[in-house]
XYZ file of C-alpha atoms in Angstrom:
322
model
C 0.000 0.000 0.000
C 2.861 2.341 0.796
C 4.422 1.715 -2.614
C 1.155 1.851 -4.616
C 1.158 5.655 -4.917
C 4.916 6.134 -4.810
C 6.629 7.380 -7.955
C 10.024 5.762 -8.555
C 13.065 8.008 -8.979
C 15.249 5.550 -10.901
C 15.749 6.015 -14.618
C 15.544 3.173 -17.102
C 19.279 2.469 -17.356
C 19.772 2.368 -13.601
C 16.739 0.099 -13.271
C 18.208 -2.393 -15.704
C 21.484 -2.331 -13.790
C 19.689 -2.911 -10.462
C 17.896 -5.917 -11.954
C 21.218 -7.097 -13.428
C 19.779 -7.056 -16.956
C 20.509 -5.440 -20.295
C 18.158 -3.453 -22.473
C 16.309 -5.558 -24.989
C 15.661 -8.466 -22.621
C 12.347 -10.297 -22.583
C 9.561 -10.062 -20.027
C 10.359 -13.543 -18.681
C 13.955 -12.468 -18.005
C 12.700 -9.445 -16.063
C 10.329 -11.535 -13.952
C 12.939 -14.215 -13.235
C 15.499 -11.613 -12.199
C 12.965 -9.876 -9.951
C 12.016 -13.164 -8.261
C 15.636 -14.036 -7.524
C 16.442 -10.597 -6.131
C 13.218 -10.513 -4.085
C 14.123 -13.860 -2.462
C 17.551 -12.448 -1.744
C 16.586 -9.046 -0.236
C 13.009 -9.508 1.058
C 12.800 -8.782 4.825
C 10.710 -11.904 5.486
C 13.136 -14.231 3.707
C 15.648 -16.342 5.589
C 18.499 -15.051 3.455
C 21.524 -13.572 5.156
C 21.413 -10.572 2.753
C 17.847 -9.502 3.597
C 17.541 -5.719 3.378
C 14.314 -3.727 3.192
C 15.935 -0.738 1.445
C 17.515 -2.924 -1.213
C 14.197 -4.689 -1.748
C 12.442 -1.321 -2.271
C 15.043 -0.343 -4.881
C 14.559 -3.679 -6.658
C 10.783 -3.218 -6.693
C 11.084 0.333 -8.051
C 13.433 -0.882 -10.760
C 11.030 -3.709 -11.609
C 8.154 -1.224 -12.092
C 10.299 1.087 -14.237
C 11.431 -1.763 -16.483
C 7.850 -3.013 -16.875
C 6.733 0.483 -17.871
C 9.562 0.703 -20.366
C 8.658 -2.653 -21.917
C 4.993 -1.603 -22.076
C 5.896 1.618 -23.897
C 8.038 -0.290 -26.363
C 5.201 -2.769 -26.943
C 2.781 0.069 -27.761
C 5.184 1.467 -30.339
C 5.772 -2.008 -31.864
C 2.444 -3.589 -33.052
C 4.126 -6.895 -33.924
C 4.664 -7.799 -30.252
C 2.148 -9.385 -27.921
C -0.791 -7.510 -26.473
C -0.402 -4.865 -23.788
C -2.279 -6.750 -21.099
C 0.441 -9.309 -20.510
C 2.900 -6.520 -19.618
C 0.730 -5.096 -16.863
C 2.229 -5.656 -13.439
C 0.502 -8.436 -11.647
C 0.071 -8.803 -7.884
C 3.361 -9.739 -6.294
C 3.805 -13.220 -4.921
C 4.333 -12.040 -1.344
C 1.059 -10.072 -1.300
C -1.166 -13.117 -0.650
C 0.212 -13.317 2.893
C -1.589 -10.093 3.799
C -5.172 -11.407 3.605
C -5.991 -14.515 5.754
C -9.572 -13.261 6.267
C -8.282 -10.622 8.673
C -7.125 -13.282 11.192
C -3.922 -13.005 13.211
C -1.291 -10.419 13.983
C 2.444 -10.131 13.407
C 4.545 -10.994 10.389
C 3.033 -12.732 7.335
C 4.502 -16.098 8.390
C 3.048 -15.747 11.894
C -0.344 -14.753 10.480
C -0.284 -17.783 8.194
C 0.226 -20.155 11.157
C -2.551 -18.426 13.113
C -4.877 -18.671 10.124
C -4.207 -22.415 9.719
C -5.036 -22.975 13.411
C -8.190 -20.882 12.970
C -9.316 -23.106 10.081
C -8.711 -26.264 12.148
C -10.759 -24.904 15.057
C -13.550 -23.833 12.734
C -13.689 -27.260 11.073
C -13.825 -28.957 14.500
C -16.735 -26.769 15.579
C -18.597 -27.549 12.373
C -18.131 -31.312 12.873
C -19.418 -31.122 16.429
C -22.442 -29.065 15.384
C -23.219 -31.592 12.651
C -23.074 -34.497 15.129
C -25.336 -32.614 17.515
C -27.922 -31.924 14.832
C -27.826 -35.556 13.677
C -28.400 -36.859 17.197
C -31.290 -34.472 17.778
C -32.989 -35.407 14.511
C -32.384 -39.135 15.037
C -33.915 -39.445 18.484
C -36.516 -36.670 18.293
C -39.380 -38.983 17.234
C -38.372 -42.366 18.709
C -37.786 -41.555 22.363
C -38.610 -38.032 23.481
C -37.299 -38.470 26.987
C -33.880 -39.721 25.869
C -33.655 -37.074 23.167
C -34.464 -34.453 25.780
C -31.599 -35.720 27.925
C -29.282 -35.514 24.919
C -30.345 -31.933 24.203
C -29.898 -30.982 27.830
C -26.415 -32.445 27.837
C -25.551 -30.390 24.753
C -26.253 -27.209 26.684
C -23.331 -27.931 28.977
C -20.384 -25.953 27.682
C -17.296 -28.130 27.457
C -14.135 -26.318 26.465
C -12.089 -29.137 25.031
C -13.110 -30.525 21.644
C -11.991 -34.038 22.584
C -14.205 -33.999 25.667
C -17.118 -32.900 23.513
C -16.589 -35.754 21.094
C -16.370 -38.309 23.924
C -19.477 -36.889 25.521
C -21.320 -37.232 22.194
C -20.348 -40.888 21.909
C -21.433 -41.607 25.500
C -24.772 -39.897 25.027
C -25.320 -41.740 21.751
C -24.678 -45.084 23.444
C -27.000 -44.153 26.332
C -29.733 -43.259 23.860
C -29.342 -46.644 22.163
C -29.546 -48.426 25.514
C -26.077 -49.944 25.425
C -25.570 -49.190 29.128
C -28.825 -50.762 30.354
C -27.691 -54.386 30.815
C -24.054 -54.142 31.760
C -22.378 -56.957 33.672
C -21.658 -55.914 37.238
C -24.366 -53.260 37.346
C -24.979 -52.114 40.905
C -21.805 -53.760 42.207
C -18.785 -51.898 43.609
C -15.904 -51.213 41.284
C -12.835 -53.396 41.596
C -9.639 -51.569 42.428
C -7.020 -51.784 39.712
C -4.178 -51.856 42.253
C -3.545 -52.122 45.958
C -1.819 -48.745 45.967
C -4.152 -45.720 45.666
C -1.279 -43.453 44.557
C -0.762 -45.101 41.142
C -2.139 -43.269 38.121
C -4.925 -45.391 36.533
C -3.886 -44.506 32.991
C -0.259 -45.454 33.617
C -1.312 -48.690 35.303
C -3.556 -49.704 32.405
C -0.877 -48.931 29.822
C 1.694 -50.956 31.747
C -0.734 -53.846 32.101
C -1.399 -53.890 28.334
C 2.337 -53.863 27.597
C 3.034 -56.666 30.076
C 0.187 -58.819 28.728
C 1.672 -58.531 25.238
C 5.162 -59.576 26.350
C 6.796 -56.142 26.371
C 9.933 -55.705 28.474
C 11.915 -52.495 29.058
C 15.389 -52.166 27.602
C 17.154 -52.251 30.958
C 15.404 -55.539 31.882
C 16.652 -57.151 28.674
C 20.180 -55.823 29.236
C 20.217 -57.106 32.801
C 19.102 -60.547 31.675
C 21.715 -60.598 28.908
C 24.517 -59.607 31.322
C 23.577 -62.307 33.807
C 23.385 -64.990 31.143
C 26.734 -63.896 29.654
C 28.651 -63.961 32.960
C 27.145 -67.337 33.839
C 28.196 -68.736 30.474
C 31.748 -67.367 30.847
C 32.093 -68.823 34.327
C 30.951 -72.260 33.213
C 33.227 -72.208 30.169
C 36.386 -71.330 32.118
C 35.648 -74.006 34.733
C 35.125 -76.565 31.969
C 38.389 -75.511 30.308
C 40.260 -75.897 33.606
C 38.813 -79.390 34.103
C 40.008 -80.462 30.668
C 43.588 -79.501 31.474
C 43.677 -81.669 34.593
C 45.944 -81.536 37.650
C 48.888 -81.052 37.757
C 49.352 -79.073 34.515
C 52.345 -79.566 32.291
C 54.293 -76.683 30.715
C 52.247 -76.768 27.499
C 49.007 -76.963 29.494
C 50.071 -73.932 31.532
C 50.623 -71.942 28.303
C 47.232 -73.052 27.071
C 45.691 -71.976 30.393
C 47.368 -68.566 30.010
C 45.755 -68.089 26.576
C 42.391 -69.102 28.019
C 42.777 -66.493 30.789
C 43.656 -63.778 28.222
C 40.543 -64.560 26.186
C 38.507 -64.587 29.397
C 39.877 -61.134 30.312
C 38.849 -59.795 26.866
C 35.335 -61.196 27.305
C 35.103 -59.568 30.751
C 36.155 -56.221 29.255
C 33.382 -56.407 26.637
C 30.908 -57.406 29.311
C 31.841 -54.365 31.407
C 30.940 -52.129 28.431
C 27.462 -53.657 28.486
C 27.332 -52.928 32.211
C 28.082 -49.257 31.469
C 25.241 -49.148 28.929
C 22.932 -50.788 31.444
C 23.754 -48.213 34.139
C 22.852 -45.396 31.715
C 19.311 -46.643 31.063
C 18.311 -48.289 34.357
C 15.661 -46.058 36.044
C 16.418 -47.193 39.617
C 19.712 -46.177 41.170
C 19.837 -49.198 43.473
C 19.646 -51.529 40.433
C 22.914 -50.337 38.923
C 25.672 -52.918 38.506
C 29.413 -52.819 39.193
C 32.151 -54.013 36.845
C 33.271 -57.621 36.902
C 36.881 -58.138 38.027
C 38.985 -60.546 35.999
C 41.125 -61.574 39.019
C 38.096 -62.254 41.184
C 36.445 -64.295 38.442
C 39.614 -66.391 37.956
C 39.801 -66.999 41.719
C 36.128 -67.914 41.722
C 36.666 -70.372 38.853
C 39.616 -71.955 40.707
C 37.541 -72.443 43.859
C 34.681 -73.896 41.818
C 37.102 -76.280 40.117
C 38.552 -77.422 43.466
C 35.061 -77.980 44.880
C 34.081 -80.016 41.832
C 37.235 -82.113 42.083
C 36.612 -82.782 45.791
C 33.103 -84.025 45.003
C 34.462 -86.267 42.258
C 37.158 -87.703 44.582
C 34.622 -88.289 47.361
C 32.287 -90.115 44.989
C 35.165 -92.265 43.718
C 36.188 -93.134 47.312
C 32.648 -94.153 48.199
C 32.413 -96.346 45.110
C 35.722 -98.069 45.962
C 34.626 -98.688 49.554
C 31.353 -100.133 48.305
C 33.142 -102.536 45.967
C 35.514 -103.678 48.729
C 32.569 -104.279 51.056
C 30.841 -106.387 48.444
């Protein structure tokens, strides 16, 4: 509006230079150059070279060049008609309407207008459902229809609550709530603790019934199974070597201990990941020590060997007694 009655001060040559064009160019070249420069200097653009004064100079130059091309077209009857040279509404102008809704910049007004259209569509849907319910139950059951109309007079702010209320009233009008199982009986508590949120409890119950387990539960189970497997494998390897060990068997046992230490190191990384996701501080785990695990395996091996020797002694005594 400010520029509609403003007379540009640029001459034709300067206007062509501002648009980075040469005289004799086509109308498409002028429009393409103006679009590129407008994207570059427009205040509402995200360009780093946005400048309102430069944009005004570009717009003035664009109007001067269009007037010059129009004058040349009038003098040359072989060109296209005059109407196609008339300046059309600029592309950024359509942001200024939006049915008069919103305040701020054009981008902010556009977002406000989109939200306004969503709210208006929601209100229209709710009004349509209300009219359908009133017309459906007006002749069949006057008392139930009256209850539905009375319930519609209650002003509910949230659109979701309105929709739920419509569905409940529709089911009541159909009589779906007349013969419910457990009618007149006290409600069963969903949990022994009254401080648990019902929605959270129901969601957790659905997840548990479908076999869902949190990530930290799965990691904890994996860590326990891995350490148990490593302990059993090193005890089995020690039993294969026998007692006492020869020099070659001692070297083999050293390689087994090195591999066991590498497995413990990888397992401790899983423990670190587990401690990052576990929600309870008391459930966090400590690292496994390689020396302690080797000592544990040695004690387990000695206990197993004692049991084997005791069983062999009992068998020998039984044979001698026979």
